[in-house]
């Protein structure tokens, strides 16, 4: 609390600090809501950036600044109202920097968007809205002027790289967990060739990189009191990648009938209605797609679910150094739930492809 107050005074904020309280369910950064005393001053979102994961904070904050400024301009051009609730607003320090480093941690402030909710499970309606929203997001950013955005986490959604990390982790077997997960490793290995397709297409010049959100989990969208879509949040990983990432991560999270870490694997299935609704919304606004990108959209769902299986398993074998965990087997539980979802996607893959056609 004392810390939050000290930080508050370093940033270009309005009003007087009242209180700070933890907020949200992110697996990476620590987030607080900072409330101001005055009712006519905004509240703020304060975050401690996970510097072990986001090693180039300067680059990340610059990306976010460029992206939010560009999105704001697009909203203005469309004559939208209530723009402060439809795009994030980063707050700079009194010295004009987009973050503050206190010698140990990196901190940033954003405007808090009032009267919103996030959702953890979607209906067909909200999936359609999300599809439109993320399609619009990519479309709006497709003409971002200037240099390409930086890769805030190099090779973030590069499946060849993720598999290489997994194999190195298996080699080391740092905490002796490999034997226990051999079956899962075999399942992953069996699919390597198939799932590395986008990287091959990229090398052959058939697939391009565009600006992606790269963390299109359902809970990274804000809705208003009526359940209408407002704003895409968590822009830390906005960077160049394949459009498959964004539809894929949405399918992985929004079209899962269970939880990402569901203990009961019977709960976990792909919800085809949600896939269909999202795809429909997305194709309406993502008007820039090439035929090959379009045809690979369902593959995106498969790829991102596979990639998350690989990433959770890698972290489990590595002794849980990346994701926050609630108990010792948490990453393994997540791995199993993601793998179950992958199997369900595989079983329904033909139907998913029909939606695009
Ligand atoms: C992390 O921070 P959060 O919870 O939005 C992760 C994503 C994973 C996700 C799995 C920077 O996202 O890539 O898909 O957990 N973000 C980073 O839930 O690694
Ligand atoms: Mg997030």
Coordinates of C-alpha atoms and ligand atoms in Angstrom, one line a residue:
X1 CA 0.0 0.0 0.0
X2 CA 2.8 2.4 1.0
X3 CA 4.6 1.3 -2.1
X4 CA 1.6 2.0 -4.3
X5 CA 1.2 5.4 -2.9
X6 CA 4.9 6.3 -3.5
X7 CA 4.5 5.1 -7.1
X8 CA 1.3 7.0 -7.6
X9 CA 3.1 10.2 -6.9
X10 CA 5.7 9.5 -9.6
X11 CA 3.1 9.2 -12.5
X12 CA 1.0 11.8 -14.3
X13 CA -2.1 10.9 -12.5
X14 CA -5.1 13.0 -11.3
X15 CA -6.4 13.1 -7.8
X16 CA -5.3 11.8 -4.4
X17 CA -4.3 8.3 -3.7
X18 CA -6.8 6.4 -1.5
X19 CA -6.1 2.7 -1.7
X20 CA -4.7 -0.2 -3.7
X21 CA -6.1 -3.7 -3.9
X22 CA -5.0 -6.8 -5.9
X23 CA -6.9 -7.4 -9.1
X24 CA -7.4 -10.1 -11.7
X25 CA -6.1 -13.5 -12.4
X26 CA -3.1 -13.1 -14.7
X27 CA -0.5 -15.8 -14.5
X28 CA 2.5 -13.4 -15.1
X29 CA 2.2 -9.8 -13.8
X30 CA 0.9 -8.5 -10.4
X31 CA -2.0 -6.2 -10.9
X32 CA -3.6 -3.7 -8.5
X33 CA -6.5 -1.3 -8.7
X34 CA -5.6 2.1 -7.3
X35 CA -8.6 4.1 -6.1
X36 CA -8.4 7.9 -5.9
X37 CA -10.3 9.8 -3.2
X38 CA -12.1 12.2 -5.6
X39 CA -15.2 10.9 -7.4
X40 CA -14.4 13.1 -10.4
X41 CA -10.9 11.6 -10.8
X42 CA -10.3 8.3 -12.6
X43 CA -9.0 5.2 -10.8
X44 CA -5.9 3.5 -12.1
X45 CA -4.4 0.1 -12.7
X46 CA -1.0 -0.4 -11.3
X47 CA 1.2 -3.3 -12.5
X48 CA 4.4 -4.8 -11.5
X49 CA 5.8 -6.2 -14.7
X50 CA 7.3 -9.6 -14.6
X51 CA 10.8 -8.7 -15.6
X52 CA 12.1 -12.3 -15.7
X53 CA 9.6 -12.9 -18.6
X54 CA 9.5 -9.5 -20.2
X55 CA 13.1 -8.7 -20.3
X56 CA 12.9 -5.7 -22.6
X57 CA 10.4 -3.5 -20.7
X58 CA 11.3 -0.4 -22.8
X59 CA 10.4 -2.3 -26.0
X60 CA 7.2 -3.6 -24.6
X61 CA 6.0 -0.3 -23.3
X62 CA 6.9 1.4 -26.6
X63 CA 4.9 -1.3 -28.5
X64 CA 1.9 -0.7 -26.2
X65 CA 2.2 3.0 -26.6
X66 CA 2.2 2.8 -30.4
X67 CA -0.6 0.3 -30.5
X68 CA -2.9 2.1 -28.1
X69 CA -2.3 5.5 -29.9
X70 CA -3.1 3.9 -33.2
X71 CA -6.2 2.2 -32.0
X72 CA -7.4 5.4 -30.4
X73 CA -7.0 7.2 -33.7
X74 CA -9.0 4.5 -35.4
X75 CA -11.8 4.8 -32.9
X76 CA -11.9 8.5 -33.3
X77 CA -12.0 8.2 -37.1
X78 CA -15.0 5.9 -36.8
X79 CA -16.7 8.5 -34.7
X80 CA -16.9 6.3 -31.6
X81 CA -17.8 7.7 -28.2
X82 CA -16.5 6.7 -24.8
X83 CA -13.1 6.0 -26.2
X84 CA -11.3 5.9 -22.9
X85 CA -13.3 2.7 -22.2
X86 CA -12.5 1.1 -25.7
X87 CA -8.8 1.3 -25.7
X88 CA -6.2 1.1 -22.9
X89 CA -4.5 4.4 -21.9
X90 CA -1.0 4.1 -20.6
X91 CA 0.1 6.8 -18.1
X92 CA 3.6 8.2 -18.2
X93 CA 5.7 9.2 -15.3
X94 CA 6.3 12.8 -14.5
X95 CA 9.6 12.4 -16.3
X96 CA 7.7 11.3 -19.5
X97 CA 8.7 7.6 -19.3
X98 CA 6.2 4.8 -19.9
X99 CA 7.3 2.9 -16.7
X100 CA 9.2 3.3 -13.5
X101 CA 12.1 1.1 -12.4
X102 CA 12.8 1.3 -8.7
X103 CA 16.1 -0.6 -8.8
X104 CA 14.3 -3.9 -8.3
X105 CA 10.9 -3.9 -10.1
X106 CA 9.3 -2.3 -13.1
X107 CA 6.0 -0.6 -12.6
X108 CA 3.4 1.0 -14.9
X109 CA 0.1 2.8 -14.5
X110 CA -2.9 2.7 -16.9
X111 CA -6.3 4.2 -16.7
X112 CA -8.7 1.9 -14.9
X113 CA -11.8 1.3 -17.1
X114 CA -14.9 1.5 -14.8
X115 CA -18.0 -0.7 -14.8
X116 CA -16.6 -3.6 -16.8
X117 CA -16.6 -7.3 -16.4
X118 CA -14.4 -10.0 -17.8
X119 CA -15.8 -13.5 -18.6
X120 CA -14.2 -16.9 -18.2
X121 CA -16.7 -18.8 -20.2
X122 CA -18.4 -17.6 -23.4
X123 CA -21.7 -18.0 -25.0
X124 CA -22.2 -18.1 -28.8
X125 CA -23.1 -14.4 -28.6
X126 CA -20.0 -13.3 -26.8
X127 CA -17.9 -15.5 -29.0
X128 CA -19.3 -13.8 -32.1
X129 CA -18.6 -10.4 -30.5
X130 CA -15.1 -11.6 -29.6
X131 CA -14.4 -12.7 -33.1
X132 CA -15.5 -9.4 -34.5
X133 CA -13.4 -7.6 -31.8
X134 CA -10.1 -9.5 -32.4
X135 CA -10.6 -9.3 -36.2
X136 CA -11.1 -5.5 -35.9
X137 CA -8.1 -5.3 -33.6
X138 CA -5.9 -7.0 -36.2
X139 CA -7.4 -5.0 -39.0
X140 CA -6.9 -1.7 -37.2
X141 CA -3.3 -2.5 -36.6
X142 CA -2.6 -3.8 -40.1
X143 CA -1.6 -0.2 -41.2
X144 CA 0.4 0.7 -38.1
X145 CA 3.0 3.2 -39.4
X146 CA 6.7 2.9 -38.7
X147 CA 9.1 0.1 -37.9
X148 CA 7.6 -3.3 -37.2
X149 CA 6.8 -3.8 -33.5
X150 CA 9.4 -5.4 -31.4
X151 CA 9.1 -9.1 -30.4
X152 CA 8.6 -8.6 -26.6
X153 CA 9.3 -12.3 -26.0
X154 CA 11.5 -13.6 -28.9
X155 CA 10.0 -16.7 -30.6
X156 CA 6.9 -16.4 -28.3
X157 CA 4.6 -18.5 -30.5
X158 CA 7.2 -20.3 -32.5
X159 CA 6.3 -23.9 -32.1
X160 CA 9.7 -25.2 -33.3
X161 CA 11.3 -23.1 -30.6
X162 CA 8.9 -24.3 -27.9
X163 CA 9.6 -27.9 -28.9
X164 CA 13.3 -27.3 -28.7
X165 CA 12.8 -25.9 -25.2
X166 CA 10.8 -28.9 -24.2
X167 CA 13.5 -31.3 -25.5
X168 CA 16.3 -29.4 -23.7
X169 CA 14.3 -29.5 -20.5
X170 CA 13.8 -33.3 -20.9
X171 CA 17.5 -33.7 -21.4
X172 CA 18.2 -31.9 -18.2
X173 CA 15.4 -33.4 -16.2
X174 CA 16.2 -30.9 -13.5
X175 CA 13.7 -32.2 -10.8
X176 CA 13.3 -35.8 -11.9
X177 CA 9.8 -35.5 -13.4
X178 CA 10.5 -36.9 -16.9
X179 CA 9.7 -40.6 -16.2
X180 CA 6.3 -39.7 -14.9
X181 CA 5.3 -37.8 -18.0
X182 CA 6.8 -40.1 -20.7
X183 CA 3.4 -40.9 -22.2
X184 CA 2.6 -37.2 -22.7
X185 CA 6.0 -36.6 -24.2
X186 CA 5.4 -39.4 -26.7
X187 CA 2.0 -37.9 -27.7
X188 CA 3.7 -34.5 -28.2
X189 CA 6.5 -36.0 -30.3
X190 CA 4.1 -37.9 -32.5
X191 CA 2.6 -34.6 -33.6
X192 CA 5.7 -32.5 -34.1
X193 CA 5.9 -32.7 -37.9
X194 CA 2.3 -31.9 -38.4
X195 CA 2.2 -28.9 -36.1
X196 CA 5.3 -27.3 -37.3
X197 CA 3.6 -26.6 -40.6
X198 CA 3.3 -22.8 -40.2
X199 CA 7.0 -22.3 -39.6
X200 CA 7.7 -24.3 -42.8
X201 CA 5.2 -22.2 -44.7
X202 CA 6.8 -19.0 -43.4
X203 CA 10.3 -20.1 -44.6
X204 CA 8.8 -20.9 -48.0
X205 CA 7.4 -17.4 -48.1
X206 CA 3.8 -18.6 -48.1
X207 CA 2.7 -17.3 -44.7
X208 CA 3.2 -13.7 -43.5
X209 CA 3.6 -12.2 -40.1
X210 CA 1.2 -9.5 -39.0
X211 CA 0.5 -7.7 -35.7
X212 CA -1.1 -10.1 -33.3
X213 CA -2.4 -9.8 -29.8
X214 CA -0.8 -13.2 -28.9
X215 CA -2.8 -13.7 -25.7
X216 CA -6.4 -13.7 -26.9
X217 CA -7.7 -15.5 -23.8
X218 CA -11.4 -14.7 -23.2
X219 CA -10.5 -13.0 -20.0
X220 CA -8.4 -10.5 -21.9
X221 CA -11.5 -8.7 -23.1
X222 CA -13.6 -6.3 -21.2
X223 CA -17.4 -6.1 -21.5
X224 CA -19.7 -3.4 -20.2
X225 CA -22.6 -3.8 -17.8
X226 CA -24.9 -5.0 -20.6
X227 CA -22.4 -7.6 -21.8
X228 CA -21.4 -5.6 -24.9
X229 CA -17.8 -5.8 -25.9
X230 CA -15.6 -2.8 -24.9
X231 CA -11.9 -3.3 -25.2
X232 CA -9.1 -5.7 -25.7
X233 CA -6.7 -5.7 -22.7
X234 CA -3.3 -7.2 -21.8
X235 CA -1.2 -5.9 -24.7
X236 CA 2.2 -7.1 -23.4
X237 CA 2.5 -9.6 -26.1
X238 CA 1.3 -7.6 -29.0
X239 CA 3.9 -8.4 -31.7
X240 CA 4.4 -9.8 -35.1
X241 CA 3.2 -13.3 -35.6
X242 CA 0.8 -15.5 -37.6
X243 CA -2.9 -14.7 -37.4
X244 CA -3.3 -18.3 -36.4
X245 CA -2.1 -17.3 -32.9
X246 CA -5.1 -15.2 -32.1
X247 CA -7.9 -17.3 -33.4
X248 CA -6.0 -20.2 -31.9
X249 CA -5.7 -18.9 -28.4
X250 CA -9.3 -17.9 -28.4
X251 CA -10.5 -21.4 -29.4
X252 CA -8.1 -22.8 -26.8
X253 CA -9.7 -20.8 -24.0
X254 CA -13.1 -19.7 -25.1
X255 CA -14.2 -22.9 -26.8
X256 CA -13.2 -25.1 -24.0
X257 CA -16.2 -26.5 -22.1
X258 CA -13.9 -27.0 -19.1
X259 CA -11.2 -25.0 -17.4
X260 CA -7.6 -24.5 -18.6
X261 CA -6.5 -26.5 -15.6
X262 CA -9.6 -28.7 -15.2
X263 CA -9.0 -31.6 -12.8
X264 CA -11.9 -33.5 -14.4
X265 CA -10.9 -34.2 -17.9
X266 CA -14.5 -35.2 -18.8
X267 CA -15.4 -31.5 -18.5
X268 CA -12.9 -30.7 -21.3
X269 CA -14.2 -30.7 -24.9
X270 CA -14.1 -28.3 -27.8
X271 CA -17.4 -26.3 -28.0
X272 CA -18.1 -26.2 -31.7
X273 CA -20.9 -23.7 -31.4
X274 CA -18.4 -21.2 -29.9
X275 CA -15.8 -22.0 -32.6
X276 CA -18.4 -21.4 -35.3
X277 CA -19.6 -18.1 -33.8
X278 CA -16.1 -16.8 -33.3
X279 CA -15.0 -17.8 -36.8
X280 CA -18.1 -16.0 -38.2
X281 CA -17.4 -12.8 -36.3
X282 CA -13.7 -12.9 -37.0
X283 CA -14.1 -13.4 -40.8
X284 CA -16.5 -10.4 -40.9
X285 CA -13.9 -7.9 -39.6
X286 CA -10.6 -9.5 -40.5
X287 CA -11.0 -8.6 -44.2
X288 CA -7.2 -8.7 -44.9
X289 CA -6.7 -12.4 -44.8
X290 CA -5.0 -14.3 -47.6
X291 CA -6.5 -17.6 -48.8
X292 CA -3.9 -19.6 -47.0
X293 CA -4.4 -17.8 -43.8
X294 CA -8.1 -18.3 -44.0
X295 CA -7.8 -22.0 -44.7
X296 CA -5.5 -22.4 -41.7
X297 CA -7.7 -20.8 -39.1
X298 CA -9.0 -24.0 -37.6
X299 CA -5.4 -25.3 -37.6
X300 CA -4.7 -22.3 -35.4
X301 CA -6.9 -23.7 -32.7
X302 CA -5.1 -27.0 -32.9
X303 CA -1.7 -25.3 -32.9
X304 CA -2.2 -23.1 -29.9
X305 CA -3.7 -25.8 -27.8
X306 CA -0.7 -28.0 -28.7
X307 CA 1.7 -25.2 -28.0
X308 CA 0.2 -24.6 -24.6
X309 CA 0.4 -28.3 -23.8
X310 CA 4.1 -28.1 -24.7
X311 CA 4.6 -25.0 -22.6
X312 CA 2.9 -26.3 -19.5
X313 CA 4.6 -29.6 -19.7
X314 CA 8.0 -27.9 -20.2
X315 CA 7.4 -25.8 -17.1
X316 CA 6.3 -28.9 -15.1
X317 CA 9.5 -30.8 -16.0
X318 CA 11.5 -27.7 -15.3
X319 CA 10.2 -27.5 -11.7
X320 CA 7.5 -24.7 -12.2
X321 CA 9.7 -21.7 -12.9
X322 CA 7.5 -19.8 -15.4
X323 CA 3.8 -20.0 -14.6
X324 CA 2.4 -19.2 -11.1
X325 CA 1.2 -22.5 -9.7
X326 CA -1.2 -23.2 -6.8
X327 CA 0.1 -26.7 -6.0
X328 CA 3.0 -29.0 -7.0
X329 CA 1.1 -30.8 -9.7
X330 CA -0.6 -27.8 -11.1
X331 CA 1.3 -27.5 -14.4
X332 CA 0.8 -31.2 -15.0
X333 CA -2.9 -30.9 -14.4
X334 CA -2.9 -28.0 -16.9
X335 CA -0.9 -30.1 -19.4
X336 CA -3.4 -32.9 -19.2
X337 CA -6.4 -30.6 -19.6
X338 CA -4.8 -29.0 -22.6
X339 CA -3.9 -32.3 -24.1
X340 CA -7.5 -33.5 -23.6
X341 CA -8.7 -30.4 -25.5
X342 CA -6.3 -31.1 -28.3
X343 CA -7.7 -34.6 -28.7
X344 CA -11.2 -33.2 -28.8
X345 CA -10.2 -30.6 -31.5
X346 CA -8.6 -33.4 -33.5
X347 CA -11.7 -35.4 -33.3
X348 CA -13.8 -32.5 -34.6
X349 CA -11.3 -31.0 -37.0
X350 CA -13.3 -31.7 -40.1
X351 CA -16.3 -29.8 -38.7
X352 CA -14.1 -26.9 -37.7
X353 CA -12.8 -26.7 -41.3
X354 CA -16.4 -26.7 -42.6
X355 CA -17.1 -23.4 -40.7
X356 CA -14.4 -21.6 -42.6
X357 CA -15.7 -22.9 -45.9
Ligands
LIG1 C1 0.1 -16.4 -19.7 O1 -0.5 -13.6 -18.2 P1 -1.5 -14.4 -18.8 O2 -2.2 -15.3 -17.8 O3 -2.5 -13.6 -19.6 C2 1.0 -16.5 -20.9 C3 0.3 -16.9 -22.2 C4 -0.4 -18.3 -21.9 C5 -1.3 -18.2 -20.7 C6 -1.8 -19.5 -20.3 C7 3.6 -13.8 -21.4 O4 -0.9 -15.4 -19.9 O5 1.1 -17.0 -23.2 O6 -1.1 -18.7 -23.0 O7 -0.6 -17.6 -19.5 N1 1.7 -15.2 -21.1 C8 3.0 -15.2 -21.3 O8 -2.9 -19.3 -19.5 O9 3.7 -16.2 -21.3
LIG2 MG1 -3.5 -11.9 -19.4

